[in-house]
Coordinates of C-alpha atoms in Angstrom, one line a residue:
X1 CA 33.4 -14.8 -19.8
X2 CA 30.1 -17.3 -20.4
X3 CA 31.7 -20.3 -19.3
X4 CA 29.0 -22.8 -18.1
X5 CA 26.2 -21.1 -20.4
X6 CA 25.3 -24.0 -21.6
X7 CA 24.4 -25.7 -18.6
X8 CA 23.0 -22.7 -17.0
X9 CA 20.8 -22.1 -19.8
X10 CA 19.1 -25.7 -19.3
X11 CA 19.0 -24.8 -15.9
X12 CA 17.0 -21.7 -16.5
X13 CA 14.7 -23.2 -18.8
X14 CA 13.9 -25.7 -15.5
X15 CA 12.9 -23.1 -13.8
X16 CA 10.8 -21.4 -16.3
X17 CA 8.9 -24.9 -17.0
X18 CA 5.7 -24.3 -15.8
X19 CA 5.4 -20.2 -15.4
X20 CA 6.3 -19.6 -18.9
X21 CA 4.1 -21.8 -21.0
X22 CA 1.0 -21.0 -18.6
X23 CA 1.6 -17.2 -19.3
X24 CA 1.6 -18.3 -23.0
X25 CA -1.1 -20.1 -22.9
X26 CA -2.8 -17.2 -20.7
X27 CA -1.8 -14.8 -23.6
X28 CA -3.4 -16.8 -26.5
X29 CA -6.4 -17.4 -24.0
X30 CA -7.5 -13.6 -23.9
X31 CA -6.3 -12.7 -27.7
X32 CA -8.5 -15.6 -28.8
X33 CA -11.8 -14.5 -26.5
X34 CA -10.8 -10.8 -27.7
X35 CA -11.0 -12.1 -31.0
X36 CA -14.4 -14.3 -30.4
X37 CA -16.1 -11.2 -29.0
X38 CA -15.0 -9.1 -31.7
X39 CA -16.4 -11.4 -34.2
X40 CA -19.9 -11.8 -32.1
X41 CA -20.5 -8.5 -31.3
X42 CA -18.6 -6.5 -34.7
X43 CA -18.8 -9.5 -37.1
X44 CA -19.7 -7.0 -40.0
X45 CA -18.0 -3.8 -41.9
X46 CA -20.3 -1.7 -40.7
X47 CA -20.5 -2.8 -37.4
X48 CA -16.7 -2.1 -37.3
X49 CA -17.1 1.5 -39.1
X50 CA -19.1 1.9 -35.6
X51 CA -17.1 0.5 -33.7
X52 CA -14.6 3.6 -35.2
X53 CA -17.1 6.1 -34.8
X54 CA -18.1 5.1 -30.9
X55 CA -15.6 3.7 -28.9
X56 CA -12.7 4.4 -31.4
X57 CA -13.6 7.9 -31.6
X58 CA -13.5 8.4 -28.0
X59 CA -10.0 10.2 -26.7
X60 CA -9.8 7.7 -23.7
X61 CA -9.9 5.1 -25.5
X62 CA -7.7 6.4 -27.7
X63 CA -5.5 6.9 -25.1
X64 CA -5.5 3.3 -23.8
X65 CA -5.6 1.4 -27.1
X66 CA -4.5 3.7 -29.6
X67 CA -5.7 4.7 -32.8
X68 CA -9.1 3.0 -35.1
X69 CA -7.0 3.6 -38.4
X70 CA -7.5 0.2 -39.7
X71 CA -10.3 -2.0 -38.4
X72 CA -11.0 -3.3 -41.7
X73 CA -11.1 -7.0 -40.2
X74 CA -11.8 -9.3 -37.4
X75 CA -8.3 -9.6 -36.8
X76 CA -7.4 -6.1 -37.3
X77 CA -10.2 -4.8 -34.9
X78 CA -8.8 -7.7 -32.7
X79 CA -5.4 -6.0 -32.9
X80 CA -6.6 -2.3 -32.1
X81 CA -8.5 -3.7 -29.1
X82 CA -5.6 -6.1 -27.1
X83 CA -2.4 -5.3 -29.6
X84 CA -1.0 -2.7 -27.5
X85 CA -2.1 -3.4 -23.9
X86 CA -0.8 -7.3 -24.4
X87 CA 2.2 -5.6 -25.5
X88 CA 2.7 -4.1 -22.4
X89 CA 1.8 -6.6 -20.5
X90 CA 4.2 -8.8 -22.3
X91 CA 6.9 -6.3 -22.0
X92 CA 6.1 -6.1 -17.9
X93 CA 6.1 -10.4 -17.8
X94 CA 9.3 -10.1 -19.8
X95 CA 11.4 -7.8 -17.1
X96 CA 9.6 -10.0 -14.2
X97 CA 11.2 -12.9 -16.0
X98 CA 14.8 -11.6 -16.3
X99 CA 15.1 -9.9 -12.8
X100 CA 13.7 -13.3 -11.3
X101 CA 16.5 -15.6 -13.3
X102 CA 19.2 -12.7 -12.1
X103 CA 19.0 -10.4 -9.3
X104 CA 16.5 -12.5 -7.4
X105 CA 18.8 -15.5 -7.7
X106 CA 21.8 -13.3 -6.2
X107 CA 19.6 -11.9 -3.3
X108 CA 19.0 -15.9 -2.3
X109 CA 22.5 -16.7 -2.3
X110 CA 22.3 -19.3 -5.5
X111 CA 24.0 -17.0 -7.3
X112 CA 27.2 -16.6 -5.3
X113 CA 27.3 -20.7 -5.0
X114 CA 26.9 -21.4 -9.0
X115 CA 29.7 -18.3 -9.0
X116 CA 31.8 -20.1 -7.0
X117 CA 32.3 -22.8 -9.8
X118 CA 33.8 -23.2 -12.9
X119 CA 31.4 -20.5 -14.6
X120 CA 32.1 -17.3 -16.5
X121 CA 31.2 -14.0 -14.6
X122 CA 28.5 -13.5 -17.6
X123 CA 27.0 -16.5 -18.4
X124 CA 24.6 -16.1 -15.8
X125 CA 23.3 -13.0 -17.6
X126 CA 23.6 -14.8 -21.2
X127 CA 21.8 -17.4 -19.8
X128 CA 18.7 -15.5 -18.6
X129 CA 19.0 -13.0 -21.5
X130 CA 18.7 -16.3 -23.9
X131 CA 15.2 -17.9 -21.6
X132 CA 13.4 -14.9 -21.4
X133 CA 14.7 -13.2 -25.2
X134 CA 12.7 -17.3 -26.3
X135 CA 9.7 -16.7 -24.0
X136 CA 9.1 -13.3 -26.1
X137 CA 9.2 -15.2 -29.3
X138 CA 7.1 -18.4 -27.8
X139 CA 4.7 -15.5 -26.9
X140 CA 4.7 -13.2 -30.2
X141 CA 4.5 -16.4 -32.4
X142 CA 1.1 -17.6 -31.3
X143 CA -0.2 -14.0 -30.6
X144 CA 0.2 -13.4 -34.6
X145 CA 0.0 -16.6 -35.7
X146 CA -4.2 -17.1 -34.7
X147 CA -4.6 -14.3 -36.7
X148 CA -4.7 -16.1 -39.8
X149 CA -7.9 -17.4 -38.7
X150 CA -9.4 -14.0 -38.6
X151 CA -9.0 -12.7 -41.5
X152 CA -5.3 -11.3 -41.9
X153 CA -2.3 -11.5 -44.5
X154 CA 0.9 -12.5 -44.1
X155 CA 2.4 -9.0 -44.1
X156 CA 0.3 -7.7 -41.2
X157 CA 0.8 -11.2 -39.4
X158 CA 4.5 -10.7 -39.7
X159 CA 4.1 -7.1 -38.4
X160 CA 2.2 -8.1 -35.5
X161 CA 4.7 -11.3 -34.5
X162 CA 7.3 -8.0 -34.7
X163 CA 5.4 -6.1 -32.5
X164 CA 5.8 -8.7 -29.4
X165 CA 9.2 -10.3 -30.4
X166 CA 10.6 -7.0 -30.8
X167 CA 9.1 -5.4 -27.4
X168 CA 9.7 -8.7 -25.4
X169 CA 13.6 -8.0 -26.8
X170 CA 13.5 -4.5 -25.5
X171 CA 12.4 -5.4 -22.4
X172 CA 15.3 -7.6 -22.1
X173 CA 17.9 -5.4 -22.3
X174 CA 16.0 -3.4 -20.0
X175 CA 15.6 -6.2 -17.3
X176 CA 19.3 -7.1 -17.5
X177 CA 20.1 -3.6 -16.6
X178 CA 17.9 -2.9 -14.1
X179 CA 19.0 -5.9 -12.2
X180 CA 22.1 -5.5 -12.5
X181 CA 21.6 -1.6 -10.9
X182 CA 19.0 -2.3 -8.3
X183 CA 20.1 -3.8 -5.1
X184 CA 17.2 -6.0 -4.8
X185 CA 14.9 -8.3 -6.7
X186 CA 11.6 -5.9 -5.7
X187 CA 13.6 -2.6 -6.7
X188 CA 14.5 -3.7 -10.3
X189 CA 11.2 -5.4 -11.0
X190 CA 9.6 -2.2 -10.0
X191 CA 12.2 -0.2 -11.8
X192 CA 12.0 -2.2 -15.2
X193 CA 8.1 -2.6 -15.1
X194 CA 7.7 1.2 -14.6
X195 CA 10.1 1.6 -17.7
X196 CA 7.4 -0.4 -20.2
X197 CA 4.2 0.9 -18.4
X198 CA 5.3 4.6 -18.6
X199 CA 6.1 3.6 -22.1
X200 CA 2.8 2.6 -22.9
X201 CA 0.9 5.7 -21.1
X202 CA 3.2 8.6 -22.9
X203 CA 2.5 7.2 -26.5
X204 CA -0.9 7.2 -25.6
X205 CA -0.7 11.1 -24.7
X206 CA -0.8 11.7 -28.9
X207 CA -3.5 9.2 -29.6
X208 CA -5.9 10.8 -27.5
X209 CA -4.7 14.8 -27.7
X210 CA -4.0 14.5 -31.6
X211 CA -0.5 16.5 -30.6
X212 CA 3.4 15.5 -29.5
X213 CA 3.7 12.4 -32.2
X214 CA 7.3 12.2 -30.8
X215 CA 5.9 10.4 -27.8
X216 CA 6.0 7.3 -29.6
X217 CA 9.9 7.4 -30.6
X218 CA 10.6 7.0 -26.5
X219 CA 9.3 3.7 -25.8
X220 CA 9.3 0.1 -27.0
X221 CA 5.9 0.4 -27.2
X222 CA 5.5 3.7 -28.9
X223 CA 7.8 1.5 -31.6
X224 CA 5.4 -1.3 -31.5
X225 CA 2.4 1.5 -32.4
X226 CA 4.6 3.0 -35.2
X227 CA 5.1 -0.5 -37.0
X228 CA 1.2 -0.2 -38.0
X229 CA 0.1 -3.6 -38.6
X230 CA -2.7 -3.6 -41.6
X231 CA -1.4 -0.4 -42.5
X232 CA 1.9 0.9 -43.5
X233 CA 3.6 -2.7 -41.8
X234 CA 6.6 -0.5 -40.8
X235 CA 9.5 -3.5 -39.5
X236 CA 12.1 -0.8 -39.1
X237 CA 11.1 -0.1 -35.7
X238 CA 12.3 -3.5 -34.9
X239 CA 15.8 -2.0 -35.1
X240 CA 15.4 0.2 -32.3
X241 CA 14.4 -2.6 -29.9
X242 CA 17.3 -4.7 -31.1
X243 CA 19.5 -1.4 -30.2
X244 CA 18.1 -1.1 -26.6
X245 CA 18.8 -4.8 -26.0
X246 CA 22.5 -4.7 -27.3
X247 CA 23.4 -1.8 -25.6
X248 CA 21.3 -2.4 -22.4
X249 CA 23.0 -6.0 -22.4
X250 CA 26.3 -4.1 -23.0
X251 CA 25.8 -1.8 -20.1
X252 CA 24.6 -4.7 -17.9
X253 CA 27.4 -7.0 -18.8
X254 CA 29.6 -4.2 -17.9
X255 CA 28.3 -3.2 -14.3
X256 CA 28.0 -7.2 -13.8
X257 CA 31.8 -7.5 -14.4
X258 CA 32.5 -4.2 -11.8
X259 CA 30.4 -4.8 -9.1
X260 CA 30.4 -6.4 -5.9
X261 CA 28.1 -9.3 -5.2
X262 CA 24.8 -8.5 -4.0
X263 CA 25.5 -4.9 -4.7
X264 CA 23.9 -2.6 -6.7
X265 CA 23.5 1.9 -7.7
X266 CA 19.8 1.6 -6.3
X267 CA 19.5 0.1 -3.0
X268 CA 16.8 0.3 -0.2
X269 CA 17.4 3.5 2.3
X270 CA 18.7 2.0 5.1
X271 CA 16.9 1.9 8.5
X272 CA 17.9 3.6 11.6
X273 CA 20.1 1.6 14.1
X274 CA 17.7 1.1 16.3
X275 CA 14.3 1.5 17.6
X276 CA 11.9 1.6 20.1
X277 CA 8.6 1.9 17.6
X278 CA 8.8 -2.0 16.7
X279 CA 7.5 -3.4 20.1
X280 CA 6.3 -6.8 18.3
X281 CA 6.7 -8.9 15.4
X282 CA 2.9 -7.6 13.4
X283 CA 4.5 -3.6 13.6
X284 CA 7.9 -5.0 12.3
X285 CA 6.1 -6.9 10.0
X286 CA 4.0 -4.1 9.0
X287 CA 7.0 -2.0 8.4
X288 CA 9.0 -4.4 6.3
X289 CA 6.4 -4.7 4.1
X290 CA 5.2 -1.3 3.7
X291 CA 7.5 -0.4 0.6
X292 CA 6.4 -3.3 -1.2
X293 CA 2.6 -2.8 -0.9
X294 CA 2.8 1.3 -1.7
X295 CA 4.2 -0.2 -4.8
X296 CA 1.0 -1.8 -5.4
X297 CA -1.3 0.7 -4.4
X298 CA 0.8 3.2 -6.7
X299 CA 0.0 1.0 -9.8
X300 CA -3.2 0.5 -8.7
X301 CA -4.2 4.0 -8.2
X302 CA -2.7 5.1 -11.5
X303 CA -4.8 2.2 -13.6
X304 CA -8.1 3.4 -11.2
X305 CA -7.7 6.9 -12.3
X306 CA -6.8 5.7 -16.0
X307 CA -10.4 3.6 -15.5
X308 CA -12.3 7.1 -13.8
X309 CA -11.4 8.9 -16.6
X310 CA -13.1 6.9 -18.8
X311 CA -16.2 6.2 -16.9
X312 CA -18.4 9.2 -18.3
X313 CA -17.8 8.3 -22.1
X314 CA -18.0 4.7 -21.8
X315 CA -22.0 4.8 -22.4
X316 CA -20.5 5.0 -26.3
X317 CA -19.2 1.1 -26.1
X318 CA -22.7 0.1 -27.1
X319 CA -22.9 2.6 -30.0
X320 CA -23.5 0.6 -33.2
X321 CA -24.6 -2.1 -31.7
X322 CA -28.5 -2.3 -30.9
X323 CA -28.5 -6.0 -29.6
X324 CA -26.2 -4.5 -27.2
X325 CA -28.3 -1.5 -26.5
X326 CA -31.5 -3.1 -25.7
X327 CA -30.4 -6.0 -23.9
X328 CA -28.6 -3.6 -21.3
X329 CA -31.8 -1.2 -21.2
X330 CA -33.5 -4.6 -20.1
X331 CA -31.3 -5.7 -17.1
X332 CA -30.0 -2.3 -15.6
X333 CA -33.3 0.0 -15.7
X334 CA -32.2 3.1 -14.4
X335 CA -28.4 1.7 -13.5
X336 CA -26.3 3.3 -16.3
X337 CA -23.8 1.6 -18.3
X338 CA -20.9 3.6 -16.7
X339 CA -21.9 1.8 -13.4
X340 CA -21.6 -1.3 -15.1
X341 CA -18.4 -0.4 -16.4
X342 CA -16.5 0.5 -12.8
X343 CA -17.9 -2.3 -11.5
X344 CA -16.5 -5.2 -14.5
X345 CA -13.4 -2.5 -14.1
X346 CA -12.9 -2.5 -10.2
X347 CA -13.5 -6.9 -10.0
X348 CA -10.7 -6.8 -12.3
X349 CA -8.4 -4.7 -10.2
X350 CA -9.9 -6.3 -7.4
X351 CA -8.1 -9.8 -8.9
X352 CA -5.3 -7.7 -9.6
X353 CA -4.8 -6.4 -6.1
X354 CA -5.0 -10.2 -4.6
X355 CA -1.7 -10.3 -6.1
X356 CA -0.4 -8.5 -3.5
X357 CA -0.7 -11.7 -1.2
X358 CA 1.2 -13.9 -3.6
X359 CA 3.9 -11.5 -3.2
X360 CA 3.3 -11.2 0.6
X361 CA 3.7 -14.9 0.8
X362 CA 7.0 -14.5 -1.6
X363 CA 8.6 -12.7 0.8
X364 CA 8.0 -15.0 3.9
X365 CA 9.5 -17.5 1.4
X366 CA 12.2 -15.5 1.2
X367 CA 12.6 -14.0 4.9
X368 CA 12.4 -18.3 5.8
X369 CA 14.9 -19.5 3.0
X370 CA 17.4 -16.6 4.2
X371 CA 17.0 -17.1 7.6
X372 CA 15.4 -14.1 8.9
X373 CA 12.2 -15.8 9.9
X374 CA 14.1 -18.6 12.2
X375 CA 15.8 -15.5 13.7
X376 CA 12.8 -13.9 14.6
X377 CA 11.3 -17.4 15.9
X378 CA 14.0 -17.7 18.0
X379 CA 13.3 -15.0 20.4
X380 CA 10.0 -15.6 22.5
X381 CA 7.9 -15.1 19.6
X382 CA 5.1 -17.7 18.8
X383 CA 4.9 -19.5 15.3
X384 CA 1.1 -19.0 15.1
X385 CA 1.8 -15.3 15.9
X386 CA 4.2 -14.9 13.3
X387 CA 2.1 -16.5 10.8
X388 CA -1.0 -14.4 11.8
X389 CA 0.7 -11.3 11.6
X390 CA 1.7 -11.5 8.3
X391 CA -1.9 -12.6 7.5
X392 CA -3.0 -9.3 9.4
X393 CA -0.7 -7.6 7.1
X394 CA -2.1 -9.2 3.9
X395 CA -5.8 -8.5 4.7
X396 CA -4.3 -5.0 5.4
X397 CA -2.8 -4.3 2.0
X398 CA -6.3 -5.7 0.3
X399 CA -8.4 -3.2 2.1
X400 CA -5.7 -0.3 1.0
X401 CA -5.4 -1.5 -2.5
X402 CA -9.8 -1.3 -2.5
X403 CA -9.7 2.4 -0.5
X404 CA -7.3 3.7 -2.9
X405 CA -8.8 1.7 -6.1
X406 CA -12.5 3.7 -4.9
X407 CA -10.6 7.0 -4.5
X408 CA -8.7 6.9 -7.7
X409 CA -12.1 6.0 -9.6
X410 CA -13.9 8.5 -8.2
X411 CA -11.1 11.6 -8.2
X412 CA -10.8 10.3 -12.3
X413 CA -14.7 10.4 -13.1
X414 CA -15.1 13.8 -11.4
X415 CA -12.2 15.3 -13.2
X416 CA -13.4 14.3 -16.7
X417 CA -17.0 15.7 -15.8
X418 CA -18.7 12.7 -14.5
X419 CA -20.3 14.1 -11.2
X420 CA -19.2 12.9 -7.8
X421 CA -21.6 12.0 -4.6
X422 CA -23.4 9.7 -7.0
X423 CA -20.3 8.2 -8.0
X424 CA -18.3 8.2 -4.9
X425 CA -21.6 6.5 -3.3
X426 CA -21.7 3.8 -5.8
X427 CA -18.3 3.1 -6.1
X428 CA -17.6 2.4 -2.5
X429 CA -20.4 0.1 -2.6
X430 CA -18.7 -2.0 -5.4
X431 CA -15.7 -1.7 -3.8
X432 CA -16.8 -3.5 -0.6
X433 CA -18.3 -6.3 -1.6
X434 CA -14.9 -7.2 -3.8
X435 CA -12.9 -7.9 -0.2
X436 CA -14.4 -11.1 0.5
X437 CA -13.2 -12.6 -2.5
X438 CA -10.0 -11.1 -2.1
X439 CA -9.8 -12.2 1.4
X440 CA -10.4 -16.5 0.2
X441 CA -7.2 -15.7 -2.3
X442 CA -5.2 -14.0 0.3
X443 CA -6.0 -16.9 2.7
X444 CA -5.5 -19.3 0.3
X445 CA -2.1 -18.1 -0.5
X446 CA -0.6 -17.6 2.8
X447 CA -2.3 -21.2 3.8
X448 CA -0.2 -22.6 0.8
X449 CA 3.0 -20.5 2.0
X450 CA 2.2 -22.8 5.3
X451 CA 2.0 -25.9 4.1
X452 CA 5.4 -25.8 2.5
X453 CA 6.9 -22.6 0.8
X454 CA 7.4 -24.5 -2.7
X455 CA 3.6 -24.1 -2.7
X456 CA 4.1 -20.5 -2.8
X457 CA 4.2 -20.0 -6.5
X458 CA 0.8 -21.8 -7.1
X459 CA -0.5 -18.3 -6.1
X460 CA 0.4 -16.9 -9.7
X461 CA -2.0 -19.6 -11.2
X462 CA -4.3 -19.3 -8.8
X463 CA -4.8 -15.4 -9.6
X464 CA -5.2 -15.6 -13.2
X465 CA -7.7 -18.5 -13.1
X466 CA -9.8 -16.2 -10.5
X467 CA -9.4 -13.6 -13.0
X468 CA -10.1 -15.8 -16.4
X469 CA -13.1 -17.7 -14.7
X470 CA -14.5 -14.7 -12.8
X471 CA -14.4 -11.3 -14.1
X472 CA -13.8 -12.0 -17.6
X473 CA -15.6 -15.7 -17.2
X474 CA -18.4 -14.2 -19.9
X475 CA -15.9 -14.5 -23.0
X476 CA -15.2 -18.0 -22.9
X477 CA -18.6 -19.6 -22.3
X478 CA -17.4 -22.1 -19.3
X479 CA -20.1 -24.3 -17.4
X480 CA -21.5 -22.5 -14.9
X481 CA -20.2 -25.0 -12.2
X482 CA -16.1 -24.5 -13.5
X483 CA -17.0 -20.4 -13.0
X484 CA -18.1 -20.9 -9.9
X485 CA -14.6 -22.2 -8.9
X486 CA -13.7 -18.5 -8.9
X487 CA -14.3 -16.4 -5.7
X488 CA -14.9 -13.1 -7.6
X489 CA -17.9 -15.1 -9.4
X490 CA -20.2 -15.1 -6.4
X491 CA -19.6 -11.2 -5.6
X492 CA -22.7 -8.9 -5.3
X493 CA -23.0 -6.8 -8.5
X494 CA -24.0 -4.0 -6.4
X495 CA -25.5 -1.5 -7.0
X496 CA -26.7 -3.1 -10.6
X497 CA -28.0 -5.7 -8.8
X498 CA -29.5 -5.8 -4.9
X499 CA -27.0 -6.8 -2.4
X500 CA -27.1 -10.9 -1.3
X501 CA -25.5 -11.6 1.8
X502 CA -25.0 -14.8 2.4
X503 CA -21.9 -15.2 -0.7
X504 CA -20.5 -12.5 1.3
X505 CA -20.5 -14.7 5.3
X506 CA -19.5 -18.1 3.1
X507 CA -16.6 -16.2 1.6
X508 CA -15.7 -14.7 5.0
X509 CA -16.1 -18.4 6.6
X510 CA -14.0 -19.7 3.9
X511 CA -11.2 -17.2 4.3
X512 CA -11.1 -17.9 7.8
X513 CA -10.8 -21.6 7.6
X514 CA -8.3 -21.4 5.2
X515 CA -6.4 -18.9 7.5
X516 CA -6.3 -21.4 10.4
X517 CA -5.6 -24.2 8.2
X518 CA -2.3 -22.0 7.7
X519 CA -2.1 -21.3 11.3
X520 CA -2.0 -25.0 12.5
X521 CA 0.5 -26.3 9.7
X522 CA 2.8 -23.6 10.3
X523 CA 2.8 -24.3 14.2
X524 CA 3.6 -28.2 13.2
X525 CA 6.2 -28.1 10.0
X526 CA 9.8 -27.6 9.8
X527 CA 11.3 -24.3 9.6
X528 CA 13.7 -23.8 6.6

């Protein structure tokens, strides 16, 4: 049944070589500045015990981050501010992994050719289960590990390492059986990531309401939360998550040994036979893409709303700390710290939605290596207007994901009491000024898509270190010349700060270039 695991283990470690230790080292990069600013800015007890009273007290943040039980030290405040979002996130990177080293490699056709040898009908799904079951651990070891420094014991430390192994192993089994259901790579990435991320939002539902405790028991993550690190150090959770990977990996191994190749229980509704409303390649391209991007803007949204909700009780982050206090009363004047907050929170998204390109670009990889694209070249169809449609499309899906990042913001802050002209005024201010920065890392991922699809997956990298040197460029204390490298660095902080134009027409110019730099080595390279 695994015959060949071996080798097809070493081959999916190959493929993992560079994505998986830079989202490790990504990982350790924002638990460490977490850490640092937890130690600048609530280096004492009683800083902490207001830290408890103020932010920790607060049921939204409650919601997203759980419970201030124990904040005793640096690395246990460090663990109540990242513990359970990383989590998530590491649950979410997990699926991504074990979808793209399974169903993604059967919707290429690699699959089908490595079946085709001497290789068992489940070593395929051994062998990713094995790469991404390591990247959990190569994750949750340095995650617990640093906390040594800060001022933990070896109890908690093993708690926390528990935490990420045993969520990362959950996330396995559900990965494996979400590819193995979903007809396509998209579909069970969506379906598996929406499995963690609902996860982490119900067991937040008792944190912040005080009521329904058996949210936690649903989720690998509620688990995570119920292993208290610095507290009770509960491992028993850990069982559970070892129980959804075996039988998930059951059920997966099963459906792998009964169904067709390339099919799948959840499969894309299928279009009508034909149509007279796709008179040119940007509406069909427009409309292939469409299910992909509402996926976006539904994540998107939900986090934006997540973020309004917050926005009239964030003025509390500063409680306890008066360094904090008067050096904000200083720079904003009559700006309040909420505004500050959705506009730090929307940059972030706005990183976030630029994302959306690198996936863009992953499917004109795709549409090229399956043959699709030199279909569609073949009939009297222009390269350059092929590649500018999809561009059209990409700037598209950036505007969308701001519009419905602004709306979300503003429908949240309203709801929890926070007023709305004022809000909705500001808000699409800040919202603006993020789209030429999102434009130069659209262009400059469809530009790479251009110059040879292989480039594609630079866009990954690319978005985090926009994200790492931009938005969240203040916790590492870079030279001001390497934070410049980021886009999102030379935004407008409007309306904290009074709008500059000319960041915005040399992002604009630089988008463009990089857009026709795309256009011309498109129009000259090989197809395929």
């Amino acid at each position: 049944m695994i015959t060949g695991y071996r080798l097809l283990f070493g081959l999916a470690l190959r493929r993992e070589r560079i994505l998986a230790p830079v989202t490790v080292v990504i990982f350790v990069l924002v638990n460490l500045a977490t850490a640092a600013s937890i130690a600048s800015a609530y280096g004492t007890p009683e800083k902490r015990r207001l830290l408890a009273a103020g932010p920790g007290a607060n049921a939204a943040f409650r919601f997203l981050l759980g419970d201030t039980v124990h904040i005793q030290s640096i690395a246990s405040a460090t663990v109540w501010r990242a513990g359970l979002f990383m989590i998530a996130a590491l649950g979410v990177c997990t699926v991504l992994m074990v979808v793209r080293q399974t169903r993604r490699e059967e919707e290429l056709g690699r699959a089908e050719l490595i079946r085709s040898g001497v290789v068992g009908p489940l070593a395929p799904t051994a062998a990713a289960a094995s790469v991404a079951s390591l990247f959990g651990i190569a994750v949750a070891a340095p995650m617990s590990l640093m906390l040594f420094g800060f001022g933990a014991d070896a109890a908690s430390v093993g708690i926390v390492f528990a935490q990420y192994a045993g969520t990362a192993l959950a996330a396995v089994g559900v990965g494996l059986l979400t590819a193995q259901v979903a007809a396509t790579g998209h579909i069970g990435n969506l379906v598996g990531a929406s499995v963690v991320l609902v996860g982490y939002l119900l067991r937040g539902i008792p944190d912040a309401t005080g009521d329904v405790g058996w949210l936690r028991w649903i989720s690998p993550v509620g688990w995570a939360q119920v292993m208290d690190p610095f507290g009770a150090n509960n491992a028993w959770p850990l069982l559970a998550d070892l129980a959804v990977l075996a039988g998930c990996g059951a059920a997966a191994g099963w459906v792998a040994g009964h169904r067709d190749l390339g099919g799948g229980l959840i499969a894309p509704r299928p279009g009508p036979a034909g149509t007279d409303r796709l008179p040119n390649v940007e509406a069909m391209v427009a409309q292939t893409s469409t299910p992909l991007l509402r996926s976006w803007l539904g994540g998107l949204g939900v986090y934006a709303l997540v973020i309004g909700f917050m926005g009239p009780s964030v003025d509390q982050l500063a409680q306890g700390n008066q360094l904090v206090t008067d050096v904000l009363s200083a720079r904003l004047g009559g700006i309040g710290l909420s505004t500050v907050f959705a506009v730090t929170m929307t940059s972030i998204l706005a990183v976030a939605a630029g994302a959306w390109a690198v996936t863009l670009a992953e499917r004109m990889r795709t549409e090229e290596a399956s043959g699709r694209a030199e279909a569609v070249l073949a009939t009297p169809t222009a390269r350059g207007r092929y590649f500018l449609a999809y561009a059209l499309v990409a700037g598209g899906g950036l505007v969308a994901a701001m519009v419905v990042t602004a709306v979300c913001i503003v429908v949240g802050n309203g709801i929890a009491g926070g007023g709305w002209a004022t809000p909705a005024a500001h808000q699409a201010q800040i919202a603006a000024v993020q789209l030429p920065a999102m434009f130069v890392i659209g262009a400059l991922v469809v530009a790479l898509y251009a110059v040879a699809p292989v480039l594609v997956h630079l866009g990954w990298p690319v978005v985090v270190v926009a994200l790492l040197l931009g938005p969240l460029s203040g916790m590492f204390n870079l030279p001001q010349w390497v934070d410049d490298l980021s886009p999102f660095t030379h935004v407008p902080l409007v309306p904290v700060e009074p709008m500059r134009w000319l960041p915005v027409v040399v992002m604009l110019c630089v988008a463009g270039g990089l857009v026709l730099v795309g256009w011309i080595s498109f129009r000259h390279r090989d197809i395929g």
